[in-house]
Amino acid sequence: MKRLLFLLTAFVASATFAQHGSQPMHGHFSDAERWAQVFDDPARDQWQKPDEVITALALAPDARVADIGSGTGYFAVRLARAVPQGKVYGADLEPDMVKYLNARAEKEKLPNLSAHVAAPNDPKLPAPVDLVLVVDTYHHIDARAQYFAKLRAALRPGGRVAVIDFKPDSPTGPPPAGRIASERVEAEMTQAGYRRVAAHEFLPYQYFLVFSPVR
């Protein structure tokens, strides 16, 4: 499990998995088939608790959801199954990941899931959504207040943004200097025009915060 987490966080530190302001490192993580063995390893479930995360989000069956930093679809596939009458949009900087996830959606018969190439400063969602999920990606986004302020236009009425990232004192995760405390996330989201509406405590290594725009 420690090796899986190390590989995952190494990948999270790359531009492939994160929406950030530096030039994407295309080619380093273009082998989506190989990286899928890391990201979708069942051992990740022990600490990421994806089913509990999705349950906590209380999504309607027809909800529209965006997964920013969708990678090989660890969360996106589960979200698509949770909203059978809805729609899930994956957003990733790496075209090979987008290609992989679209092929996976077809293979697993998930017509309500599609992936799209994002820009560093814009997830380029095809349509407004009810929820934006940002897992292990928030700390790689540059100019976060501006990014999420702009993202408000992509939220439907009552829409939310859920942020999951590593705690500063977690024994595993990115280097401590690269982590962002939950208090800072809340301050930046407040600056972007949101208010915190929920905080879940069941993840061992990460905080899980949910925000809604202030109308």
mmCIF file of C-alpha atoms in Angstrom:
data_model
loop_
_atom_site.group_PDB
_atom_site.id
_atom_site.type_symbol
_atom_site.label_atom_id
_atom_site.label_comp_id
_atom_site.label_asym_id
_atom_site.label_seq_id
_atom_site.Cartn_x
_atom_site.Cartn_y
_atom_site.Cartn_z
ATOM 1 C CA MET A 1 0.000 0.000 0.000
ATOM 2 C CA LYS A 2 2.876 2.410 0.794
ATOM 3 C CA ARG A 3 4.365 1.821 -2.646
ATOM 4 C CA LEU A 4 0.978 2.486 -4.255
ATOM 5 C CA LEU A 5 0.607 5.746 -2.343
ATOM 6 C CA PHE A 6 4.121 6.805 -3.244
ATOM 7 C CA LEU A 7 3.509 6.188 -6.935
ATOM 8 C CA LEU A 8 0.161 7.911 -6.782
ATOM 9 C CA THR A 9 1.514 11.035 -5.144
ATOM 10 C CA ALA A 10 4.455 11.097 -7.548
ATOM 11 C CA PHE A 11 1.945 11.108 -10.363
ATOM 12 C CA VAL A 12 -0.193 13.708 -8.657
ATOM 13 C CA ALA A 13 2.920 15.903 -8.562
ATOM 14 C CA SER A 14 3.030 15.837 -12.358
ATOM 15 C CA ALA A 15 1.122 18.071 -14.720
ATOM 16 C CA THR A 16 -0.689 15.042 -16.086
ATOM 17 C CA PHE A 17 -2.900 14.676 -13.066
ATOM 18 C CA ALA A 18 -3.178 18.303 -11.995
ATOM 19 C CA GLN A 19 -4.661 21.459 -13.438
ATOM 20 C CA HIS A 20 -1.803 23.916 -12.828
ATOM 21 C CA GLY A 21 -0.129 26.843 -14.490
ATOM 22 C CA SER A 22 3.154 25.310 -15.654
ATOM 23 C CA GLN A 23 3.770 23.550 -18.938
ATOM 24 C CA PRO A 24 2.319 20.023 -18.919
ATOM 25 C CA MET A 25 4.896 17.256 -18.980
ATOM 26 C CA HIS A 26 3.363 15.312 -21.857
ATOM 27 C CA GLY A 27 5.088 12.016 -22.533
ATOM 28 C CA HIS A 28 6.218 11.292 -18.988
ATOM 29 C CA PHE A 29 2.811 9.876 -18.056
ATOM 30 C CA SER A 30 1.350 9.185 -21.471
ATOM 31 C CA ASP A 31 1.263 5.419 -20.925
ATOM 32 C CA ALA A 32 -2.204 5.364 -19.388
ATOM 33 C CA GLU A 33 -2.433 1.575 -19.527
ATOM 34 C CA ARG A 34 0.596 1.266 -17.274
ATOM 35 C CA TRP A 35 -0.479 3.981 -14.861
ATOM 36 C CA ALA A 36 -3.949 2.481 -14.568
ATOM 37 C CA GLN A 37 -2.360 -0.400 -12.669
ATOM 38 C CA VAL A 38 -1.275 2.106 -10.040
ATOM 39 C CA PHE A 39 -4.294 4.382 -9.843
ATOM 40 C CA ASP A 40 -6.916 1.670 -9.984
ATOM 41 C CA ASP A 41 -5.137 -0.777 -7.693
ATOM 42 C CA PRO A 42 -7.745 -2.004 -5.160
ATOM 43 C CA ALA A 43 -5.269 -1.264 -2.361
ATOM 44 C CA ARG A 44 -5.968 2.432 -2.868
ATOM 45 C CA ASP A 45 -9.517 1.906 -1.661
ATOM 46 C CA GLN A 46 -8.264 1.340 1.890
ATOM 47 C CA TRP A 47 -7.365 4.987 2.381
ATOM 48 C CA GLN A 48 -9.152 6.799 -0.445
ATOM 49 C CA LYS A 49 -12.525 5.268 0.478
ATOM 50 C CA PRO A 50 -14.169 6.149 -2.851
ATOM 51 C CA ASP A 51 -17.543 4.589 -2.115
ATOM 52 C CA GLU A 52 -17.833 6.462 1.178
ATOM 53 C CA VAL A 53 -16.814 9.698 -0.557
ATOM 54 C CA ILE A 54 -19.510 9.296 -3.182
ATOM 55 C CA THR A 55 -22.113 8.381 -0.564
ATOM 56 C CA ALA A 56 -21.228 11.521 1.403
ATOM 57 C CA LEU A 57 -21.772 13.642 -1.701
ATOM 58 C CA ALA A 58 -25.433 12.531 -1.806
ATOM 59 C CA LEU A 59 -25.766 12.846 -5.568
ATOM 60 C CA ALA A 60 -29.121 12.651 -7.292
ATOM 61 C CA PRO A 61 -29.383 9.872 -9.912
ATOM 62 C CA ASP A 62 -29.593 12.507 -12.656
ATOM 63 C CA ALA A 63 -26.789 14.740 -11.357
ATOM 64 C CA ARG A 64 -24.121 16.182 -13.638
ATOM 65 C CA VAL A 65 -20.608 15.861 -12.211
ATOM 66 C CA ALA A 66 -17.113 16.984 -13.253
ATOM 67 C CA ASP A 67 -13.976 15.171 -12.080
ATOM 68 C CA ILE A 68 -11.032 17.579 -12.428
ATOM 69 C CA GLY A 69 -7.809 15.607 -12.763
ATOM 70 C CA SER A 70 -9.717 12.471 -13.758
ATOM 71 C CA GLY A 71 -6.673 10.437 -14.848
ATOM 72 C CA THR A 72 -7.608 6.837 -15.637
ATOM 73 C CA GLY A 73 -11.050 7.197 -14.074
ATOM 74 C CA TYR A 74 -10.681 5.996 -10.493
ATOM 75 C CA PHE A 75 -13.450 8.330 -9.333
ATOM 76 C CA ALA A 76 -15.055 9.124 -12.686
ATOM 77 C CA VAL A 77 -16.150 5.542 -13.335
ATOM 78 C CA ARG A 78 -17.653 5.210 -9.873
ATOM 79 C CA LEU A 79 -19.411 8.550 -10.243
ATOM 80 C CA ALA A 80 -20.902 7.470 -13.566
ATOM 81 C CA ARG A 81 -22.376 4.398 -11.908
ATOM 82 C CA ALA A 82 -23.743 6.546 -9.070
ATOM 83 C CA VAL A 83 -25.614 8.862 -11.459
ATOM 84 C CA PRO A 84 -27.092 6.499 -14.078
ATOM 85 C CA GLN A 85 -29.483 9.145 -15.401
ATOM 86 C CA GLY A 86 -26.882 11.896 -15.124
ATOM 87 C CA LYS A 87 -23.594 12.781 -16.757
ATOM 88 C CA VAL A 88 -19.942 12.690 -15.672
ATOM 89 C CA TYR A 89 -17.232 14.757 -17.346
ATOM 90 C CA GLY A 90 -13.588 13.870 -16.779
ATOM 91 C CA ALA A 91 -11.062 16.684 -17.242
ATOM 92 C CA ASP A 92 -7.324 16.047 -17.585
ATOM 93 C CA LEU A 93 -4.326 17.798 -19.128
ATOM 94 C CA GLU A 94 -2.907 14.608 -20.616
ATOM 95 C CA PRO A 95 -4.543 13.568 -23.929
ATOM 96 C CA ASP A 96 -3.574 9.926 -23.437
ATOM 97 C CA MET A 97 -5.451 9.842 -20.132
ATOM 98 C CA VAL A 98 -8.476 11.369 -21.837
ATOM 99 C CA LYS A 99 -8.274 8.779 -24.600
ATOM 100 C CA TYR A 100 -7.914 5.973 -22.061
ATOM 101 C CA LEU A 101 -10.883 7.098 -19.984
ATOM 102 C CA ASN A 102 -13.142 7.450 -23.008
ATOM 103 C CA ALA A 103 -12.184 3.931 -24.101
ATOM 104 C CA ARG A 104 -12.784 2.667 -20.579
ATOM 105 C CA ALA A 105 -16.226 4.243 -20.502
ATOM 106 C CA GLU A 106 -17.113 2.471 -23.731
ATOM 107 C CA LYS A 107 -15.667 -0.838 -22.539
ATOM 108 C CA GLU A 108 -17.515 -0.684 -19.218
ATOM 109 C CA LYS A 109 -20.738 0.444 -20.908
ATOM 110 C CA LEU A 110 -20.939 3.837 -19.265
ATOM 111 C CA PRO A 111 -22.458 6.087 -21.939
ATOM 112 C CA ASN A 112 -22.941 8.852 -19.371
ATOM 113 C CA LEU A 113 -19.149 9.264 -18.905
ATOM 114 C CA SER A 114 -16.910 11.273 -21.213
ATOM 115 C CA ALA A 115 -13.430 12.726 -20.778
ATOM 116 C CA HIS A 116 -12.083 15.985 -22.178
ATOM 117 C CA VAL A 117 -8.690 17.670 -22.459
ATOM 118 C CA ALA A 118 -8.438 20.545 -19.978
ATOM 119 C CA ALA A 119 -6.324 23.687 -20.001
ATOM 120 C CA PRO A 120 -4.093 24.651 -17.052
ATOM 121 C CA ASN A 121 -6.385 27.544 -16.130
ATOM 122 C CA ASP A 122 -9.707 26.071 -17.247
ATOM 123 C CA PRO A 123 -11.184 22.544 -17.014
ATOM 124 C CA LYS A 124 -13.175 23.321 -20.190
ATOM 125 C CA LEU A 125 -16.300 21.529 -19.052
ATOM 126 C CA PRO A 126 -18.733 20.829 -21.910
ATOM 127 C CA ALA A 127 -21.777 21.850 -19.873
ATOM 128 C CA PRO A 128 -22.718 23.195 -16.423
ATOM 129 C CA VAL A 129 -22.612 20.680 -13.569
ATOM 130 C CA ASP A 130 -24.097 20.086 -10.137
ATOM 131 C CA LEU A 131 -20.794 19.019 -8.587
ATOM 132 C CA VAL A 132 -17.095 19.531 -9.273
ATOM 133 C CA LEU A 133 -14.853 16.968 -7.573
ATOM 134 C CA VAL A 134 -11.168 17.868 -7.093
ATOM 135 C CA VAL A 135 -9.158 14.976 -5.608
ATOM 136 C CA ASP A 136 -5.432 15.399 -4.848
ATOM 137 C CA THR A 137 -5.260 18.201 -7.417
ATOM 138 C CA TYR A 138 -6.110 21.430 -5.580
ATOM 139 C CA HIS A 139 -2.541 22.061 -4.399
ATOM 140 C CA HIS A 140 -1.257 22.002 -7.999
ATOM 141 C CA ILE A 141 -3.584 24.698 -9.316
ATOM 142 C CA ASP A 142 -1.992 28.116 -9.740
ATOM 143 C CA ALA A 143 -4.000 31.276 -9.036
ATOM 144 C CA ARG A 144 -6.590 29.143 -7.268
ATOM 145 C CA ALA A 145 -8.907 31.963 -6.237
ATOM 146 C CA GLN A 146 -9.168 33.094 -9.850
ATOM 147 C CA TYR A 147 -9.508 29.528 -11.123
ATOM 148 C CA PHE A 148 -12.423 28.709 -8.847
ATOM 149 C CA ALA A 149 -14.041 32.107 -9.250
ATOM 150 C CA LYS A 150 -14.128 31.417 -12.985
ATOM 151 C CA LEU A 151 -15.430 27.915 -12.318
ATOM 152 C CA ARG A 152 -18.562 29.329 -10.686
ATOM 153 C CA ALA A 153 -19.977 29.943 -14.154
ATOM 154 C CA ALA A 154 -19.856 26.183 -14.774
ATOM 155 C CA LEU A 155 -22.028 25.351 -11.755
ATOM 156 C CA ARG A 156 -25.754 24.846 -12.043
ATOM 157 C CA PRO A 157 -28.038 26.421 -9.400
ATOM 158 C CA GLY A 158 -27.282 24.692 -6.108
ATOM 159 C CA GLY A 159 -23.947 23.439 -7.474
ATOM 160 C CA ARG A 160 -21.042 22.470 -5.222
ATOM 161 C CA VAL A 161 -17.274 22.008 -5.309
ATOM 162 C CA ALA A 162 -15.737 19.168 -3.272
ATOM 163 C CA VAL A 163 -12.020 19.360 -2.482
ATOM 164 C CA ILE A 164 -10.073 16.343 -1.201
ATOM 165 C CA ASP A 165 -6.354 16.747 -0.585
ATOM 166 C CA PHE A 166 -3.611 15.629 1.792
ATOM 167 C CA LYS A 167 -3.399 16.949 5.337
ATOM 168 C CA PRO A 168 -0.181 18.794 6.279
ATOM 169 C CA ASP A 169 0.592 16.268 9.032
ATOM 170 C CA SER A 170 -0.263 13.142 7.037
ATOM 171 C CA PRO A 171 2.457 10.461 7.282
ATOM 172 C CA THR A 172 2.171 9.984 3.518
ATOM 173 C CA GLY A 173 1.457 12.166 0.531
ATOM 174 C CA PRO A 174 3.307 14.898 -1.382
ATOM 175 C CA PRO A 175 6.329 16.619 0.213
ATOM 176 C CA PRO A 176 5.142 18.722 3.167
ATOM 177 C CA ALA A 177 6.184 21.958 1.457
ATOM 178 C CA GLY A 178 3.730 21.217 -1.341
ATOM 179 C CA ARG A 179 0.707 20.583 0.844
ATOM 180 C CA ILE A 180 -2.020 23.094 1.596
ATOM 181 C CA ALA A 181 -3.794 23.178 4.948
ATOM 182 C CA SER A 182 -7.569 22.966 4.962
ATOM 183 C CA GLU A 183 -7.760 26.433 6.525
ATOM 184 C CA ARG A 184 -5.970 27.896 3.529
ATOM 185 C CA VAL A 185 -8.268 26.055 1.138
ATOM 186 C CA GLU A 186 -11.251 27.539 2.911
ATOM 187 C CA ALA A 187 -9.739 31.041 2.814
ATOM 188 C CA GLU A 188 -8.996 30.793 -0.897
ATOM 189 C CA MET A 189 -12.416 29.419 -1.703
ATOM 190 C CA THR A 190 -13.966 32.237 0.306
ATOM 191 C CA GLN A 191 -11.941 34.682 -1.779
ATOM 192 C CA ALA A 192 -13.259 32.947 -4.892
ATOM 193 C CA GLY A 193 -16.834 33.521 -3.756
ATOM 194 C CA TYR A 194 -17.734 30.271 -1.996
ATOM 195 C CA ARG A 195 -18.734 29.207 1.490
ATOM 196 C CA ARG A 196 -18.023 25.892 3.144
ATOM 197 C CA VAL A 197 -21.162 23.783 3.516
ATOM 198 C CA ALA A 198 -19.667 20.484 4.728
ATOM 199 C CA ALA A 199 -16.474 18.967 6.127
ATOM 200 C CA HIS A 200 -16.118 15.187 6.339
ATOM 201 C CA GLU A 201 -13.588 13.585 8.664
ATOM 202 C CA PHE A 202 -13.484 9.912 7.661
ATOM 203 C CA LEU A 203 -10.458 9.971 5.338
ATOM 204 C CA PRO A 204 -7.260 9.029 7.213
ATOM 205 C CA TYR A 205 -4.764 11.068 5.166
ATOM 206 C CA GLN A 206 -6.921 13.772 3.629
ATOM 207 C CA TYR A 207 -9.423 16.490 4.355
ATOM 208 C CA PHE A 208 -12.732 16.523 2.488
ATOM 209 C CA LEU A 209 -14.379 19.928 2.169
ATOM 210 C CA VAL A 210 -17.498 20.896 0.231
ATOM 211 C CA PHE A 211 -18.247 24.444 -0.932
ATOM 212 C CA SER A 212 -21.156 26.270 -2.536
ATOM 213 C CA PRO A 213 -21.046 29.631 -4.321
ATOM 214 C CA VAL A 214 -22.300 32.636 -2.440
ATOM 215 C CA ARG A 215 -25.158 33.967 -4.534
#
